[in-house]
PDB file of C-alpha atoms in Angstrom:
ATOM      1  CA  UNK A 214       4.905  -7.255  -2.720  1.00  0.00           C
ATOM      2  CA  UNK A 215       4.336  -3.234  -2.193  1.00  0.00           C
ATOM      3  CA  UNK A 216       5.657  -0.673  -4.449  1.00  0.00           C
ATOM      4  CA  UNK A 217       8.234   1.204  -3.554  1.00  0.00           C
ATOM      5  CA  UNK A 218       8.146   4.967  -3.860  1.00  0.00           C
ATOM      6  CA  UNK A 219       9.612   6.590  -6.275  1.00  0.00           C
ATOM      7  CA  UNK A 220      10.517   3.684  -8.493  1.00  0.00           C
ATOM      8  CA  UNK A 221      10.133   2.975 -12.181  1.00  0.00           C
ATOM      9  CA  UNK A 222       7.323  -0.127 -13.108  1.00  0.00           C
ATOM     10  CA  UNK A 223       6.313  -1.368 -16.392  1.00  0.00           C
ATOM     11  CA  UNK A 224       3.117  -2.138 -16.533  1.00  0.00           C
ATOM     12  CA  UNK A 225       1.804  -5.186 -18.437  1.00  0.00           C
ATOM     13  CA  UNK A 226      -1.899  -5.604 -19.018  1.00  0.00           C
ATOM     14  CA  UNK A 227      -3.579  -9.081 -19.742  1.00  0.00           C
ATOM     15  CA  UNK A 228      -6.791  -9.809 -20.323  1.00  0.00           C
ATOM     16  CA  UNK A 229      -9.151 -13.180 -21.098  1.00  0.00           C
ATOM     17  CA  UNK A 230     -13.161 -13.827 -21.802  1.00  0.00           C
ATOM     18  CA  UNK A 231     -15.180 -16.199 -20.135  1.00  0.00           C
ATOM     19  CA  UNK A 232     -16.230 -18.070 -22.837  1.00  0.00           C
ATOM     20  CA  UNK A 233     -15.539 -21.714 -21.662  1.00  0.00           C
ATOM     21  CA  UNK A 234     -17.126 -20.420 -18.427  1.00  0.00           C
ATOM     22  CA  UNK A 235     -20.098 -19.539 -20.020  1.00  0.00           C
ATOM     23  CA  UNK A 236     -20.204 -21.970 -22.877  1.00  0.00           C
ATOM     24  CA  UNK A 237     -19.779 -25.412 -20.200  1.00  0.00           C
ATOM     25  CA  UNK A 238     -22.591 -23.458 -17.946  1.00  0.00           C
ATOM     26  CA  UNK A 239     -25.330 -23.023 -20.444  1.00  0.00           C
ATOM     27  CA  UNK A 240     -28.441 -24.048 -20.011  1.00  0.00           C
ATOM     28  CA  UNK A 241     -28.901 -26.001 -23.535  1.00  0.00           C
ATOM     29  CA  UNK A 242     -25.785 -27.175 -24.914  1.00  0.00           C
ATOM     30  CA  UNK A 243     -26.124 -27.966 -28.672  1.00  0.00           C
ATOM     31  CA  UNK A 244     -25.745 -32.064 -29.905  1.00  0.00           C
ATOM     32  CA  UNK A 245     -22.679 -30.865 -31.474  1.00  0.00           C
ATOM     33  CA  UNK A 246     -21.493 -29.207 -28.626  1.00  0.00           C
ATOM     34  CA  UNK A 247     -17.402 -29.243 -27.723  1.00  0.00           C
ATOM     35  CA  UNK A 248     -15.960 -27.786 -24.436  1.00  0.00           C
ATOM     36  CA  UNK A 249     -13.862 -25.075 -25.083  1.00  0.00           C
ATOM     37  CA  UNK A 250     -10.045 -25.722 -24.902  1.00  0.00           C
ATOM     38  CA  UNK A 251      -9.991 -22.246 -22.462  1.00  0.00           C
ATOM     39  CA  UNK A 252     -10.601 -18.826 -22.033  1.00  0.00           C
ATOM     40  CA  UNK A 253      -9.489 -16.599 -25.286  1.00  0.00           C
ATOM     41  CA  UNK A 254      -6.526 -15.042 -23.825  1.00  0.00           C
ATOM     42  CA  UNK A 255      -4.572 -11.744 -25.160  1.00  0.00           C
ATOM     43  CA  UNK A 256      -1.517 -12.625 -27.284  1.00  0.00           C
ATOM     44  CA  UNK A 257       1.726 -12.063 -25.490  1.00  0.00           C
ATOM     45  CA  UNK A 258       2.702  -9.696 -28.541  1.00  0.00           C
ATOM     46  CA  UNK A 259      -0.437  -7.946 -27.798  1.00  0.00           C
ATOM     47  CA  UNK A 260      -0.081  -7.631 -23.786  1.00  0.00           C
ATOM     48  CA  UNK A 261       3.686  -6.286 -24.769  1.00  0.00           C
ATOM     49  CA  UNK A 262       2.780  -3.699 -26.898  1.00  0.00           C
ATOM     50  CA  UNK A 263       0.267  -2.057 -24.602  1.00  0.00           C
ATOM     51  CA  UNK A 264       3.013  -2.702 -22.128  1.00  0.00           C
ATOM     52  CA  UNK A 265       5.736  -0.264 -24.287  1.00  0.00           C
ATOM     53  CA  UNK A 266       2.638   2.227 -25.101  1.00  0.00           C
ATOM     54  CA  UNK A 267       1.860   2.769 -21.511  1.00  0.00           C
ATOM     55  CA  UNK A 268       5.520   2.870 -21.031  1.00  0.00           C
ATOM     56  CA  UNK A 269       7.670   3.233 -17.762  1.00  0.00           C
ATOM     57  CA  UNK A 270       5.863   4.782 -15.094  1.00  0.00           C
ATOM     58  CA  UNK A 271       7.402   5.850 -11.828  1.00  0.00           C
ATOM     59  CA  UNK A 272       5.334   6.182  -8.006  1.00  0.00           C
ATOM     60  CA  UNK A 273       5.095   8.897  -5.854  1.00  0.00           C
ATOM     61  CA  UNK A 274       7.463   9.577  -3.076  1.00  0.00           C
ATOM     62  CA  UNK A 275       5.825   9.014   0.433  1.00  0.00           C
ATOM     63  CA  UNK A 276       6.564  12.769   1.803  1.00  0.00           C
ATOM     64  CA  UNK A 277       4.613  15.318   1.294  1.00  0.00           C
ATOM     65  CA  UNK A 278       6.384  18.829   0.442  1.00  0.00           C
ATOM     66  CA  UNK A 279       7.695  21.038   2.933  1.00  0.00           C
ATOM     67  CA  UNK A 280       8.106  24.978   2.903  1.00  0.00           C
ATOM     68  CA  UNK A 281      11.790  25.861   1.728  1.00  0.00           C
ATOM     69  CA  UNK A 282      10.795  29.857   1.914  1.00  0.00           C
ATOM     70  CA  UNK A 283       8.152  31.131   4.062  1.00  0.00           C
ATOM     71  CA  UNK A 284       7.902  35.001   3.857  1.00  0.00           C
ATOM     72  CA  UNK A 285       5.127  37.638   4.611  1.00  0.00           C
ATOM     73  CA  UNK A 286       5.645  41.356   4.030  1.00  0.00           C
ATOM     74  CA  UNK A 287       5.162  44.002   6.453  1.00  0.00           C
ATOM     75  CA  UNK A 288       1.290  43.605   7.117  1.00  0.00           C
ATOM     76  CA  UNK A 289       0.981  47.030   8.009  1.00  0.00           C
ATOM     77  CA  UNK A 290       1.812  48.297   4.691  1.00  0.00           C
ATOM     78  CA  UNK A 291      -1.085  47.936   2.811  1.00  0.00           C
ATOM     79  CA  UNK A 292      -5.268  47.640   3.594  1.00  0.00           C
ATOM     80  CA  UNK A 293      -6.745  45.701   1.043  1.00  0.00           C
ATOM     81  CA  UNK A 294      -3.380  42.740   0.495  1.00  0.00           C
ATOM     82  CA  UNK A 295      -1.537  40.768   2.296  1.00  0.00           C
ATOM     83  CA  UNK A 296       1.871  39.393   0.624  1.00  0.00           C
ATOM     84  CA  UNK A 297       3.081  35.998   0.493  1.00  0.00           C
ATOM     85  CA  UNK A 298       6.183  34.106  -0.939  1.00  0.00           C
ATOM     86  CA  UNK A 299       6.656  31.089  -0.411  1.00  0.00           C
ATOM     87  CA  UNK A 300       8.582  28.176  -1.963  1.00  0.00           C
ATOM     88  CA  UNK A 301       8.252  24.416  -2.366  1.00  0.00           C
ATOM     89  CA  UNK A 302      10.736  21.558  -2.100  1.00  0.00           C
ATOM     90  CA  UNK A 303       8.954  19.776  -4.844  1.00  0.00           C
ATOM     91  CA  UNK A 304       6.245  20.663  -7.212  1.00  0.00           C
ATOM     92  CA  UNK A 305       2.941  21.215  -5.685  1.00  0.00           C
ATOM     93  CA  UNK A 306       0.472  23.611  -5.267  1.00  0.00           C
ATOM     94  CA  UNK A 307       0.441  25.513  -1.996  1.00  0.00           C
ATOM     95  CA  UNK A 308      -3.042  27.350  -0.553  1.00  0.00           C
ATOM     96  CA  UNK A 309      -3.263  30.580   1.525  1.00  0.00           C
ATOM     97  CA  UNK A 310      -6.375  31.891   3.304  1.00  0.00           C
ATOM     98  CA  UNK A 311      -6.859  34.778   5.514  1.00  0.00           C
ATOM     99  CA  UNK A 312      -9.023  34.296   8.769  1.00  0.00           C
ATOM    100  CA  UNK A 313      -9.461  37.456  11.258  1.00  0.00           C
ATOM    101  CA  UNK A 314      -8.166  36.013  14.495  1.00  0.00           C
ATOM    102  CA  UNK A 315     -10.744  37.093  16.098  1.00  0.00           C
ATOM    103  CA  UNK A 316     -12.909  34.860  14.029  1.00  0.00           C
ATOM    104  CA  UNK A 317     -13.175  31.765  16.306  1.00  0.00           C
ATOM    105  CA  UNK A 318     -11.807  29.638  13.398  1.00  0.00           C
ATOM    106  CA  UNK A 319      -9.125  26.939  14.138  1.00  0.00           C
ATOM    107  CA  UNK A 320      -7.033  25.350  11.564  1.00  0.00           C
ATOM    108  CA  UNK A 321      -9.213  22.149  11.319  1.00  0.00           C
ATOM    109  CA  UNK A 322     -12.433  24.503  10.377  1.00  0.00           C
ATOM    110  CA  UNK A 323     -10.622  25.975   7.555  1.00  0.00           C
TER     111      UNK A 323
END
């Protein structure tokens, strides 16, 4: 099943060798040699606790931010700045650049 945005998960990690893998495939076995009952697997206790140290951990939503406050000051009003405010819906990091229009540049080249 997919994960649904913006929705708590534990996470559980497990983990096993490949011991009887390995041991039933070499090339010499030993006179004395027993198959493996299986794989050494993490304890449950063990898979649990790395489980509550990792903790809850929640997705992403699927939208990216929009602008809730989009403002430039006069332009005019100053030769060496131009001034910006702008807000977020959301945290995330917003980027300005200045391009001369007549530059030739289009919004894919920047």
């Amino acid at each position: 099943d997919r994960m649904v945005h913006e929705t708590g998960y534990e996470i559980l990690c497990f983990a096993e060798d490949d011991w009887k893998i390995e041991a039933d495939s070499a090339l010499n076995l030993s006179p004395n040699y027993a198959t493996p009952r299986g794989p050494n697997k993490t304890p449950l206790n063990h898979v649990e606790a790395v489980g509550d140290a990792i903790g809850v951990r929640t997705t992403l939503d699927l939208a990216p931010p929009s602008f809730t406050l989009l403002q430039i000051q006069d332009p005019t009003a100053y030769n060496d700045k131009l001034i910006v405010t702008l807000s977020l819906n959301e945290a995330g990091t917003a980027y300005c650049r200045t391009t001369r229009a007549d530059s030739g540049e289009t919004g894919p080249d920047m």
